[in-house]
XYZ file of C-alpha atoms in Angstrom:
523
model
C 0.000 0.000 0.000
C 2.785 2.480 0.904
C 4.640 1.749 -2.329
C 1.592 2.288 -4.523
C 0.767 5.497 -2.635
C 4.281 6.826 -3.247
C 3.928 5.976 -6.944
C 0.488 7.632 -7.198
C 1.700 10.834 -5.538
C 4.868 10.880 -7.650
C 2.867 10.608 -10.857
C 0.323 13.193 -9.741
C 3.226 15.642 -9.286
C 4.747 14.690 -12.664
C 7.947 13.430 -11.076
C 10.058 10.754 -12.712
C 11.402 7.807 -10.752
C 14.900 9.275 -11.061
C 13.811 12.692 -9.770
C 12.090 11.318 -6.680
C 14.925 8.884 -5.939
C 17.402 11.784 -6.091
C 15.312 13.853 -3.677
C 15.048 10.916 -1.275
C 18.762 10.144 -1.421
C 18.310 6.611 -2.743
C 18.815 4.813 -6.063
C 16.114 4.280 -8.671
C 16.161 0.473 -8.502
C 15.563 0.555 -4.757
C 12.701 3.057 -5.126
C 11.202 1.001 -7.947
C 11.147 -2.110 -5.746
C 9.533 -0.108 -2.929
C 6.821 1.164 -5.274
C 6.123 -2.372 -6.521
C 5.842 -3.617 -2.924
C 8.746 -6.052 -3.294
C 10.576 -4.620 -0.287
C 9.570 -2.536 2.719
C 10.587 1.039 3.401
C 12.681 2.182 6.343
C 11.520 4.924 8.683
C 14.240 7.262 7.388
C 13.290 6.703 3.731
C 9.598 7.095 4.594
C 10.275 10.542 6.074
C 12.438 11.427 3.077
C 9.671 10.372 0.673
C 7.088 12.390 2.605
C 9.305 15.493 2.514
C 10.069 15.073 -1.182
C 6.361 14.706 -2.003
C 5.290 17.572 0.299
C 3.126 15.333 2.459
C 3.294 13.499 5.796
C 4.332 9.917 6.628
C 0.798 9.262 7.851
C -0.628 10.335 4.487
C 1.560 7.778 2.717
C -0.067 5.047 4.842
C -3.560 6.249 3.864
C -5.605 3.408 2.323
C -7.708 6.017 0.409
C -4.733 7.551 -1.405
C -5.737 6.373 -4.865
C -5.384 8.323 -8.128
C -9.059 9.329 -7.989
C -8.601 10.728 -4.477
C -5.613 12.904 -5.404
C -7.914 15.450 -7.046
C -10.123 17.948 -5.265
C -13.270 16.018 -6.128
C -15.461 15.735 -2.999
C -15.865 12.190 -1.673
C -18.895 10.280 -2.861
C -21.489 8.717 -0.604
C -20.684 5.122 0.347
C -21.475 2.860 -2.556
C -23.415 -0.333 -2.109
C -20.189 -2.331 -2.397
C -18.471 -0.169 0.224
C -21.472 -0.500 2.504
C -21.266 -4.270 2.231
C -17.548 -4.150 3.018
C -18.285 -2.057 6.085
C -20.978 -4.468 7.255
C -18.651 -7.431 6.671
C -15.857 -5.718 8.649
C -18.183 -4.760 11.478
C -19.476 -8.319 11.772
C -15.952 -9.753 11.691
C -14.986 -7.327 14.481
C -17.799 -8.551 16.750
C -15.749 -11.370 18.398
C -13.014 -8.889 19.294
C -15.547 -6.418 20.695
C -16.963 -9.129 22.958
C -13.498 -10.311 23.996
C -12.094 -6.886 24.883
C -14.794 -5.718 27.281
C -13.313 -5.516 30.798
C -9.763 -6.169 29.539
C -6.794 -4.016 30.545
C -4.706 -2.469 27.761
C -1.459 -0.575 28.355
C -0.785 1.819 25.465
C 2.654 3.437 25.246
C 3.796 6.196 22.906
C 6.685 8.613 22.614
C 6.484 12.375 23.013
C 6.446 12.668 19.207
C 2.761 11.718 19.231
C 2.048 14.914 21.170
C 4.625 17.205 19.544
C 3.526 16.211 16.034
C -0.171 16.748 16.808
C -1.035 13.044 16.440
C -2.655 12.648 19.843
C -5.962 14.202 18.744
C -6.587 11.309 16.334
C -5.339 8.852 18.964
C -7.786 10.271 21.516
C -10.651 9.352 19.195
C -9.545 5.710 19.226
C -9.083 5.786 22.999
C -12.613 7.144 23.372
C -13.924 4.269 21.263
C -12.057 1.689 23.343
C -13.305 3.280 26.549
C -16.879 3.078 25.247
C -16.330 -0.674 24.801
C -15.388 -0.866 28.500
C -11.714 -1.479 27.853
C -9.641 -0.491 30.906
C -6.948 1.858 29.613
C -3.530 2.739 31.009
C -1.527 5.247 28.956
C 2.232 5.658 29.260
C 3.686 8.684 27.489
C 7.248 9.618 26.647
C 8.805 13.070 26.528
C 12.126 12.679 24.724
C 11.651 15.385 22.036
C 10.247 17.785 24.618
C 13.252 17.196 26.892
C 15.656 17.698 23.983
C 13.900 20.952 23.093
C 14.279 22.305 26.635
C 17.929 21.301 26.853
C 18.592 23.073 23.559
C 16.639 26.114 24.744
C 18.791 26.303 27.861
C 21.985 25.744 25.832
C 22.665 22.404 27.547
C 24.326 19.493 25.767
C 22.425 16.163 26.128
C 24.573 13.469 27.720
C 23.914 9.836 26.831
C 25.478 6.484 27.726
C 24.441 3.277 25.904
C 21.118 4.827 24.937
C 20.354 6.089 28.464
C 20.242 9.751 29.397
C 22.702 10.907 32.058
C 20.294 12.986 34.106
C 22.189 15.528 36.161
C 20.499 18.257 38.221
C 20.031 20.666 35.324
C 18.793 17.925 32.974
C 16.349 16.798 35.675
C 14.723 20.226 35.654
C 14.151 19.848 31.896
C 12.764 16.326 32.456
C 10.271 17.538 35.065
C 9.156 20.501 32.960
C 8.770 18.407 29.784
C 6.825 15.603 31.460
C 4.517 18.062 33.215
C 3.769 19.869 29.957
C 3.076 16.647 28.043
C 0.858 15.248 30.802
C -1.255 18.419 30.995
C -1.666 18.548 27.210
C -2.774 14.905 27.088
C -5.286 15.480 29.872
C -6.714 18.512 28.068
C -7.120 16.604 24.777
C -8.812 13.704 26.551
C -11.278 16.177 28.056
C -12.656 17.243 24.666
C -16.356 16.682 24.063
C -16.986 18.644 20.891
C -20.304 17.849 19.234
C -20.260 16.277 15.751
C -16.803 14.840 16.438
C -15.530 11.391 17.505
C -15.165 12.803 21.037
C -18.818 13.851 21.272
C -20.326 12.590 24.506
C -16.898 11.627 25.821
C -16.711 11.259 29.563
C -13.104 10.185 30.013
C -11.771 10.924 33.463
C -7.984 10.857 33.720
C -6.103 9.776 36.834
C -2.377 10.294 37.334
C -0.166 10.260 40.382
C 2.732 8.632 42.170
C 1.953 5.102 40.985
C 5.584 4.315 40.085
C 8.275 3.652 42.687
C 11.789 3.846 41.232
C 15.406 3.303 42.166
C 18.628 4.690 40.676
C 20.485 2.846 37.947
C 23.668 4.012 39.633
C 27.064 3.662 37.994
C 27.218 1.694 34.733
C 30.544 1.004 33.007
C 32.141 3.661 35.170
C 29.509 6.284 34.292
C 27.245 7.704 36.994
C 23.760 8.041 35.499
C 22.729 10.210 38.464
C 18.935 10.830 38.395
C 18.289 8.180 35.740
C 16.510 5.210 37.282
C 14.468 2.112 36.711
C 11.096 0.887 37.935
C 11.171 -0.740 41.342
C 7.437 -1.224 41.869
C 4.102 -0.361 40.267
C 1.193 0.472 42.581
C -1.097 -2.044 40.895
C -3.735 -1.824 43.648
C -3.966 1.954 43.329
C -4.216 1.783 39.537
C -6.842 -0.981 39.659
C -9.000 1.164 41.953
C -8.944 3.997 39.414
C -9.744 1.579 36.597
C -12.603 0.086 38.636
C -14.002 3.605 38.947
C -14.048 3.913 35.155
C -11.038 6.215 34.939
C -8.187 6.196 32.430
C -4.799 6.086 34.135
C -1.963 8.201 32.717
C 1.629 7.333 33.676
C 4.638 9.544 33.009
C 8.185 8.138 32.641
C 9.129 9.351 36.108
C 9.319 7.517 39.428
C 9.684 8.366 43.059
C 11.723 6.774 45.820
C 10.646 6.248 49.442
C 13.149 8.980 50.362
C 11.411 11.527 48.112
C 13.843 11.485 45.180
C 12.644 11.807 41.593
C 14.045 9.597 38.826
C 13.961 9.887 35.052
C 12.736 6.562 33.627
C 12.393 5.115 30.160
C 8.989 4.894 28.552
C 9.359 1.189 27.759
C 10.411 0.290 31.319
C 7.324 1.961 32.804
C 5.006 0.443 30.156
C 6.299 -3.116 30.527
C 6.375 -2.941 34.329
C 2.794 -1.622 34.404
C 1.550 -4.287 31.977
C 3.157 -7.053 34.060
C 1.903 -5.687 37.384
C -1.650 -5.233 36.080
C -1.683 -8.593 34.257
C -2.698 -6.682 31.126
C -4.160 -8.522 28.180
C -2.375 -6.230 25.732
C 0.633 -3.943 25.664
C 0.679 -1.640 22.637
C 3.673 0.427 21.502
C 3.128 3.205 18.949
C 6.358 3.797 17.045
C 7.813 5.419 13.953
C 7.873 2.327 11.723
C 4.973 0.030 10.863
C 6.349 -2.985 12.738
C 9.175 -5.514 12.503
C 10.551 -6.435 9.081
C 12.609 -9.437 8.082
C 15.772 -9.222 5.983
C 13.667 -9.178 2.788
C 11.816 -6.104 3.992
C 8.573 -8.001 4.613
C 6.409 -6.986 7.559
C 6.178 -9.761 10.143
C 2.580 -9.851 11.342
C 3.243 -12.271 14.193
C 6.316 -13.358 16.141
C 6.912 -15.463 19.205
C 9.118 -13.975 21.901
C 11.683 -16.712 21.163
C 11.842 -15.702 17.502
C 12.158 -12.050 18.491
C 15.068 -12.883 20.817
C 16.800 -14.803 18.030
C 16.329 -11.864 15.678
C 17.812 -9.434 18.202
C 20.751 -11.761 18.805
C 21.356 -12.196 15.062
C 21.306 -8.438 14.536
C 23.938 -7.986 17.244
C 26.158 -10.800 16.008
C 25.764 -10.432 12.246
C 28.541 -8.944 10.118
C 25.947 -7.762 7.589
C 24.690 -4.174 7.872
C 21.370 -4.999 9.510
C 19.834 -1.909 11.067
C 16.713 -1.645 13.173
C 15.049 1.713 13.627
C 15.642 3.439 16.961
C 12.107 2.603 18.095
C 12.522 -1.089 17.301
C 15.768 -1.196 19.282
C 13.871 0.124 22.285
C 10.505 -1.602 21.938
C 11.282 -5.093 20.638
C 13.359 -6.105 23.716
C 10.601 -4.583 25.862
C 7.992 -6.678 24.043
C 10.028 -9.830 24.672
C 10.313 -9.008 28.377
C 6.562 -8.375 28.636
C 5.628 -11.673 26.965
C 8.056 -13.650 29.106
C 6.419 -12.218 32.221
C 2.840 -13.110 31.352
C 1.540 -10.330 29.086
C -0.546 -12.208 26.517
C -0.019 -9.931 23.513
C 2.365 -7.095 22.734
C 1.723 -5.046 19.592
C 4.213 -2.834 17.726
C 2.345 -0.518 15.355
C 2.916 2.735 13.492
C 1.934 6.027 15.074
C 1.710 7.545 11.587
C -1.372 5.544 10.558
C -4.662 7.133 11.490
C -6.711 4.543 13.377
C -3.750 2.178 13.695
C -4.941 0.815 17.062
C -8.425 0.098 15.691
C -7.029 -1.621 12.605
C -4.613 -3.667 14.704
C -7.176 -4.791 17.269
C -10.305 -5.295 15.182
C -9.037 -6.950 12.007
C -7.741 -10.477 11.525
C -4.347 -9.622 10.082
C -3.807 -6.415 11.997
C -1.575 -3.649 10.726
C 1.685 -4.095 12.657
C 3.612 -6.830 14.454
C 2.214 -8.839 17.358
C 4.586 -10.569 19.791
C 3.327 -13.579 21.769
C 5.039 -16.037 24.088
C 3.555 -19.069 22.314
C 2.639 -19.539 18.621
C -0.863 -18.347 17.775
C -1.481 -21.298 15.484
C -2.042 -24.687 17.074
C -3.493 -28.024 15.950
C -5.477 -30.412 18.100
C -8.288 -32.968 18.111
C -11.692 -31.352 17.726
C -14.371 -31.266 20.387
C -18.099 -30.580 20.359
C -17.530 -26.819 20.713
C -15.800 -26.814 17.309
C -18.838 -28.028 15.336
C -19.977 -24.532 14.360
C -16.513 -23.530 13.172
C -16.106 -26.728 11.149
C -19.461 -26.225 9.450
C -18.509 -22.683 8.433
C -15.346 -24.034 6.804
C -16.814 -26.958 4.896
C -20.242 -25.665 3.803
C -18.868 -23.446 0.957
C -16.841 -26.411 -0.358
C -19.903 -28.665 -0.091
C -21.926 -26.158 -2.115
C -19.245 -26.257 -4.833
C -19.328 -30.070 -4.862
C -15.705 -30.351 -3.705
C -16.659 -32.072 -0.450
C -19.404 -34.569 0.305
C -22.249 -32.861 2.127
C -22.388 -33.444 5.879
C -25.031 -32.129 8.200
C -24.570 -30.761 11.702
C -25.865 -33.978 13.228
C -23.304 -36.085 11.380
C -20.470 -33.710 12.326
C -21.520 -33.913 15.965
C -21.568 -37.726 15.823
C -18.149 -37.871 14.098
C -16.462 -35.009 15.971
C -13.867 -37.344 17.533
C -12.555 -38.093 14.041
C -11.874 -34.401 13.305
C -8.761 -32.301 13.868
C -8.701 -28.521 13.777
C -6.156 -25.764 13.247
C -6.663 -22.719 15.457
C -5.350 -19.207 15.014
C -5.660 -17.075 18.164
C -8.428 -19.389 19.468
C -10.358 -19.275 16.180
C -10.844 -22.396 14.035
C -9.316 -21.709 10.603
C -8.825 -25.255 9.318
C -10.147 -28.784 9.724
C -9.596 -32.331 8.493
C -10.856 -35.767 9.471
C -9.330 -39.237 9.898
C -11.729 -42.185 9.624
C -9.974 -45.402 10.770
C -10.470 -48.904 9.357
C -8.486 -50.973 11.886
C -8.974 -54.375 10.230
C -7.059 -53.275 7.136
C -4.765 -50.889 9.067
C -6.004 -48.118 6.797
C -7.289 -44.657 7.601
C -9.191 -42.211 5.388
C -8.046 -38.595 5.172
C -11.086 -36.460 4.446
C -12.787 -33.102 4.757
C -9.688 -30.883 4.493
C -10.726 -27.218 4.540
C -8.849 -23.975 5.262
C -10.483 -20.590 5.853
C -10.087 -18.534 2.612
C -8.575 -15.641 4.599
C -5.713 -17.907 5.702
C -4.951 -19.775 2.481
C -1.644 -19.474 0.681
C 0.571 -19.851 3.735
C 1.127 -23.608 3.624
C -1.492 -24.270 6.303
C -3.082 -27.091 4.302
C 0.271 -28.889 4.308
C 0.742 -28.275 8.023
C -2.653 -29.750 8.858
C -2.124 -32.687 6.498
C 1.279 -33.470 8.025
C -0.189 -33.257 11.513
C -2.976 -35.703 10.590
C -0.457 -37.980 8.916
C 1.552 -38.151 12.152
C -1.633 -38.891 14.107
C -2.405 -41.752 11.717
C 1.067 -43.210 12.209
C 0.722 -42.916 15.982
C -2.527 -44.925 15.779
C -0.631 -47.767 14.084
C -2.112 -47.464 10.594
C -0.020 -48.459 7.582
C -1.971 -46.824 4.745
C -3.579 -43.428 4.284
C -6.220 -43.088 1.557
C -8.525 -40.406 0.256
C -11.319 -39.940 -2.269
C -11.376 -36.797 -4.408
C -12.980 -35.378 -7.533
C -11.136 -32.047 -7.846
C -7.768 -32.141 -6.075
C -5.956 -35.183 -7.420
C -2.712 -33.315 -8.163
C -2.528 -31.988 -4.592
C -2.453 -35.575 -3.291
C -0.096 -36.825 -6.018
C 2.400 -34.116 -5.015
C 2.308 -35.427 -1.439
C 3.229 -39.024 -2.187
C -0.168 -40.604 -2.953
C -0.655 -42.966 -5.874
C -3.892 -43.536 -7.747
C -5.559 -46.901 -7.048
C -8.814 -48.674 -7.918
C -11.890 -48.856 -5.744
C -11.205 -52.491 -4.840
C -8.093 -51.334 -2.961
C -10.325 -49.621 -0.411
C -11.394 -51.288 2.844
C -14.387 -53.552 2.310
C -16.670 -51.341 4.378
C -15.666 -48.266 2.367
C -16.251 -50.071 -0.935
C -19.859 -50.687 0.070
C -20.320 -46.966 0.732
C -18.617 -45.823 -2.503
C -20.788 -43.321 -4.418
C -20.937 -44.499 -8.037
C -22.563 -41.247 -9.187
C -19.812 -39.072 -7.711
C -17.061 -41.303 -9.234
C -14.366 -40.060 -6.879
C -10.797 -41.058 -7.647
C -8.958 -43.200 -5.096
C -5.498 -42.280 -3.835
C -3.403 -44.265 -1.336
C -0.171 -43.470 0.478
C 2.031 -45.862 2.421
C 2.798 -44.539 5.907
C 6.469 -45.081 6.732
């Protein structure tokens, strides 16, 4: 989407590929691959493209940035097709709406969200989540505001391994910056303008000394002075505010029992709060759209183990692998959160309007989600899976690909079925019908949700069922098919005659359907 938007804007401004590449400080082949969507775009190049095209990074993420929308033509009323898409999306979001009610979300964002006037749009999404009875804890940063005050006072920022050395004068800038950001956030959350997304808003904001901190002390011979780390989160105090329907706002500052103030990192406060509150979700808003692999592809999901391996490979690799500054901060924080019980940590772009809504209420999301365990699992089906199985197989039955089965038959045969789940949602199914006398088992009823096809999930489910068949002691796996013979041939099956089937299955063979018989030896 970003690549096509860059291309559309470039063409609307009558710029050649060479001209735009020169303005961005990159080569034409690289820009061409970005425009075709073959590789991702770094945060630095995204900002360069936005500046060269006289727009904003957020605008380049806009899904409505099509050639027809680059003119001044007023938007048309929703077409019938768009209305249907909206209805389909709203219905698909219903399970998430039900699941999120009463959940605790910790949402963390840097001071750029406030300084770049992005918090107004974010407040609309927070208002929506609050209306769904999501318990919200916000953690803000203040790095650009601190830098601005240090520059104003002609002070040179002092850093050590990414941590600010907070001396007495720097601490004054930290306190002033955090106070300013907190007050501005509270004022924006108090909006209730009619005919706006904040109309009828009744968000009450609570902030206070919820964070107890301790000094980081001397690291590598460098005294970090007033820079500290979280010692304790007052989870009981925060829960009381959440129980009263309030939104809790935490600043990256902590207090010691002796009355000292410490400058903390945004990610430390956010992760510590999420762990202490047993939050269902921790969400980081950052400059890039998520985590990319070496090919530039956005990784929609990662386990914490995979994230740790990626971080280790980046540190040890001789290749010039560079993460954005935000990723260097937030990805280790996401790993720590998942390893301490936070179910989901999301890394999403702050430049995309409605990024939180798109991430939480769509199947694929819009950024990267980090979990401790894989989201996709396979298991034997149970009676609660009948509805999900029927939704998968009914379209294929209507096309004549699968033999029609009713709900009653599925319920009776549920112990023969296996399902693939993605985030507790059934997205695939298959069945194994055993014939012990002949040591044969039938593989049947393979179906994958259309939204999840193309990722090798059919193979994964088939291989899982094949292993189950071996574990049961069967020697032969067979199937009957009318449309997918090549799929089975590619997986080691050979075509056989009907008389090679178990005797019981031969008696049930449908002569009108004339399915082909394929058998595979299990070794």
